[in-house]
mmCIF file of C-alpha atoms in Angstrom:
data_model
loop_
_atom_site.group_PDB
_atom_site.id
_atom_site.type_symbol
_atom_site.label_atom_id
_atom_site.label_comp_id
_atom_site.label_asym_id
_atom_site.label_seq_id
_atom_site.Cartn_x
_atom_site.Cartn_y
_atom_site.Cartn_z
ATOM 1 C CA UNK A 409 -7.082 -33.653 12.579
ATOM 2 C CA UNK A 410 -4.608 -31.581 14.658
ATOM 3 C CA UNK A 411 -6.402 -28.015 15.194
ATOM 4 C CA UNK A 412 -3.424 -26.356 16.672
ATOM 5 C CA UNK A 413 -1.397 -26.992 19.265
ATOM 6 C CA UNK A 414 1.031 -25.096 21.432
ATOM 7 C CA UNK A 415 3.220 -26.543 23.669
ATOM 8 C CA UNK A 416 5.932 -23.844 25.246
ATOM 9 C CA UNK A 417 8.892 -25.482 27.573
ATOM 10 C CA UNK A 418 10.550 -22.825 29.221
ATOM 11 C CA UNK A 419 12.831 -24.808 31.897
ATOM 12 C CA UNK A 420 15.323 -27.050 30.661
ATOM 13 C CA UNK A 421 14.927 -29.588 27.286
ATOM 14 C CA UNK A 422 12.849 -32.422 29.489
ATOM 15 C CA UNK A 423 9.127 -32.929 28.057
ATOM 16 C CA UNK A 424 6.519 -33.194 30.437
ATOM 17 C CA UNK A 425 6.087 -36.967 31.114
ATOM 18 C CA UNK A 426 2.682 -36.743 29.523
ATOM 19 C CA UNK A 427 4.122 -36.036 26.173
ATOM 20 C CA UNK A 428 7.237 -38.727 26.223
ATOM 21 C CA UNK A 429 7.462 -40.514 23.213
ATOM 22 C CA UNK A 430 5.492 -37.440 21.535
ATOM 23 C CA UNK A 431 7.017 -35.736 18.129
ATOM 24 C CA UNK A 432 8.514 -33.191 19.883
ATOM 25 C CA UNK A 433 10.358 -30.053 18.229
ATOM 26 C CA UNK A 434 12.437 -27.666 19.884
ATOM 27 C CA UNK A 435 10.906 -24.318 19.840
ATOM 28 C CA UNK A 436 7.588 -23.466 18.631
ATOM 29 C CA UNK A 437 5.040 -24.336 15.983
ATOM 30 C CA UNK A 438 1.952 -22.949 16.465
ATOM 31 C CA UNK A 439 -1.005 -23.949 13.671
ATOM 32 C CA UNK A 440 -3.569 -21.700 13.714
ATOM 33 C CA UNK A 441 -4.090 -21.496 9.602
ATOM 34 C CA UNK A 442 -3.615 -25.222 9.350
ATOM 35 C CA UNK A 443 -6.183 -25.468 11.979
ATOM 36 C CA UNK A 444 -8.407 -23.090 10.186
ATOM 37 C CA UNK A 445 -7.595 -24.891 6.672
ATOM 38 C CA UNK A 446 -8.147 -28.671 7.975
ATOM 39 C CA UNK A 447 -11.347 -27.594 9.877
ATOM 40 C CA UNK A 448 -12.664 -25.902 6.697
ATOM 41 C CA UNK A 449 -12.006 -29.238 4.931
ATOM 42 C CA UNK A 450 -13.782 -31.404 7.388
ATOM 43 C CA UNK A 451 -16.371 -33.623 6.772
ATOM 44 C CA UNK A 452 -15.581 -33.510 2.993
ATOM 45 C CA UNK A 453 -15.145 -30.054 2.119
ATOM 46 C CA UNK A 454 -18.610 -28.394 3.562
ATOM 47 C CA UNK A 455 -16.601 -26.224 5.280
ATOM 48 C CA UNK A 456 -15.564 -24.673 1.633
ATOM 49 C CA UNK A 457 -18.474 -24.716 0.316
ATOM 50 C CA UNK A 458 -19.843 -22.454 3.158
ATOM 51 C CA UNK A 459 -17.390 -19.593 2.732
ATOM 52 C CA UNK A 460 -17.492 -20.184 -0.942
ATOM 53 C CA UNK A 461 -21.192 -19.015 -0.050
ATOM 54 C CA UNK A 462 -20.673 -16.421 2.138
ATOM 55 C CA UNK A 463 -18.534 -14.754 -0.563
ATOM 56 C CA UNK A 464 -20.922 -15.070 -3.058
ATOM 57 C CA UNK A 465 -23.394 -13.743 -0.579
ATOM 58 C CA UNK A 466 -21.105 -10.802 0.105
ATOM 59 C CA UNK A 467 -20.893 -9.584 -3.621
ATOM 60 C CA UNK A 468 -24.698 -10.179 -3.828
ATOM 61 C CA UNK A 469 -25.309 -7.910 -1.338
ATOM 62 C CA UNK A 470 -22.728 -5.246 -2.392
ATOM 63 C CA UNK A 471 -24.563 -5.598 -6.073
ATOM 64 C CA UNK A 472 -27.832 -5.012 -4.754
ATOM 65 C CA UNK A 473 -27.069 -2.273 -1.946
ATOM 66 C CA UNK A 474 -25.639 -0.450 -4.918
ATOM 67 C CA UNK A 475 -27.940 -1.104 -7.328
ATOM 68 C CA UNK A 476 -30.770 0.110 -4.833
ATOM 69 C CA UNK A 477 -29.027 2.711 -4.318
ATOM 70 C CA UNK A 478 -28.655 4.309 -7.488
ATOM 71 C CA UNK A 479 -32.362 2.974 -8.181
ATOM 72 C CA UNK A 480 -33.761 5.220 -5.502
ATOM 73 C CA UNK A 481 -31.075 8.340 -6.337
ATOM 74 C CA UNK A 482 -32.703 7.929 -10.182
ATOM 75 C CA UNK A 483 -36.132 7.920 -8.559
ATOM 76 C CA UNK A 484 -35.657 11.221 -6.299
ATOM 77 C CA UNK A 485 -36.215 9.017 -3.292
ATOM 78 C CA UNK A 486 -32.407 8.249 -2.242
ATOM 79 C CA UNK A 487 -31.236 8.972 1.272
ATOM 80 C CA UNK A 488 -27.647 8.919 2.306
ATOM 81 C CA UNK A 489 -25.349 5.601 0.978
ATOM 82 C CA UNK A 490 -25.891 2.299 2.552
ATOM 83 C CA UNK A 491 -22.558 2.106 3.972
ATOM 84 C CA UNK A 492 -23.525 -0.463 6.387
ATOM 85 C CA UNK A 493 -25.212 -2.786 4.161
ATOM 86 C CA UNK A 494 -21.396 -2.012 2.287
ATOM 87 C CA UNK A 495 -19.505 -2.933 5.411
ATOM 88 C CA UNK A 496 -21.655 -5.940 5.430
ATOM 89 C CA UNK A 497 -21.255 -7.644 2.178
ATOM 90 C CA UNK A 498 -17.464 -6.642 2.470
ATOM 91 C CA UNK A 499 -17.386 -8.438 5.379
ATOM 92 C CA UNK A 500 -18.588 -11.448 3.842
ATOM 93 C CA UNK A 501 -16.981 -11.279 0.478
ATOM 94 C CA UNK A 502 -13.558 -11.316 2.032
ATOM 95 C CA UNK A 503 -14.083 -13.706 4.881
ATOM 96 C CA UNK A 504 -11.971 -16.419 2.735
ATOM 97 C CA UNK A 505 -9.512 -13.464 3.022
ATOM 98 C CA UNK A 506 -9.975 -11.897 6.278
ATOM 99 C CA UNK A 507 -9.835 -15.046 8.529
ATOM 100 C CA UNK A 508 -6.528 -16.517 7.259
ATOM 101 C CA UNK A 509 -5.028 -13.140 7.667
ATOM 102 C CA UNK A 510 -6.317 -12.397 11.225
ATOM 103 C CA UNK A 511 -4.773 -16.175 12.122
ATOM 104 C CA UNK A 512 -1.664 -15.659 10.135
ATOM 105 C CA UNK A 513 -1.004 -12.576 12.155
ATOM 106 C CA UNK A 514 -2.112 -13.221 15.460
ATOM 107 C CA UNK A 515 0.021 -16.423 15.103
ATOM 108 C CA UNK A 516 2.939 -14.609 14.297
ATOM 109 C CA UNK A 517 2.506 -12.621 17.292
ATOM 110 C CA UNK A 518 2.335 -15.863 19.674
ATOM 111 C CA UNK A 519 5.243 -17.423 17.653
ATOM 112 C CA UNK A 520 7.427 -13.857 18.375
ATOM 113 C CA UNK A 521 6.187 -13.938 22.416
ATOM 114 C CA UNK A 522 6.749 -17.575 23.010
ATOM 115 C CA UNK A 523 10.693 -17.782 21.304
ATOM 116 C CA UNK A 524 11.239 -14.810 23.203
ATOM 117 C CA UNK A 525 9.915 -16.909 26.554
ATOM 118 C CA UNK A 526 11.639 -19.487 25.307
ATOM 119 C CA UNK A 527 14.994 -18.152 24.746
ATOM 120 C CA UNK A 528 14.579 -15.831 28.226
ATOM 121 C CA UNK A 529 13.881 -19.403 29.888
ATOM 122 C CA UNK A 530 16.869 -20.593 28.051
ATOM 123 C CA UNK A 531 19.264 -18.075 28.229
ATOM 124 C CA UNK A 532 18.638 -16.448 31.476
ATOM 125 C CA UNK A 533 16.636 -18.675 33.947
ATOM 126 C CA UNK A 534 19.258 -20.344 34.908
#
């Protein structure tokens, strides 16, 4: 299971000699969901079943901080809204969400610097 890998040439079209023979595509693929994705599915899905929790336990707690909430406001004994205890189960409910989304962007952004390294190496090293 490949993770992610980078590999950035910026002089020339030679591979380093520790990657001769190696699948090697010009340019530059960098993996970070399909890292995320294969090491959610290792070891035969646990990885799934864990965020598949932690959602569940995000909508839980959103359920109940509300519920409480409106319990105690009933009751005359409310105090301000449990935003944090919001923020929290928000947090966990869209952590399926969140973390592919985070990758997908931040690997856009590595993608965008390293063709423009590699066409500057290209182009105008020389």
């Amino acid at each position: 299971m490949a993770l992610s890998t980078t590999l950035l040439v910026l002089a020339g079209d030679a591979l380093p000699a520790t990657l001769t023979g190696a699948a090697y595509t010009p340019g530059l693929f960098v993996g970070m969901v399909g890292g995320w994705n294969g090491l959610l599915d290792l070891s035969g899905g646990t990885g799934r079943g864990i965020m598949r929790f932690l959602t569940i336990f995000g909508v839980a707690l959103i359920v109940w901080m509300i519920a409480s909430w409106l319990y105690k406001r009933r009751s005359g004994g409310a105090g301000g809204f449990p935003v944090m205890g919001l923020l929290a189960g928000l947090f966990f409910a869209a952590l399926e969400i969140l973390v592919p989304l985070v990758l997908a962007i931040l690997q856009g952004i590595l993608t965008l610097i390293t063709s423009a390294l590699t066409w500057f190496g290209a182009n105008m090293g020389g």
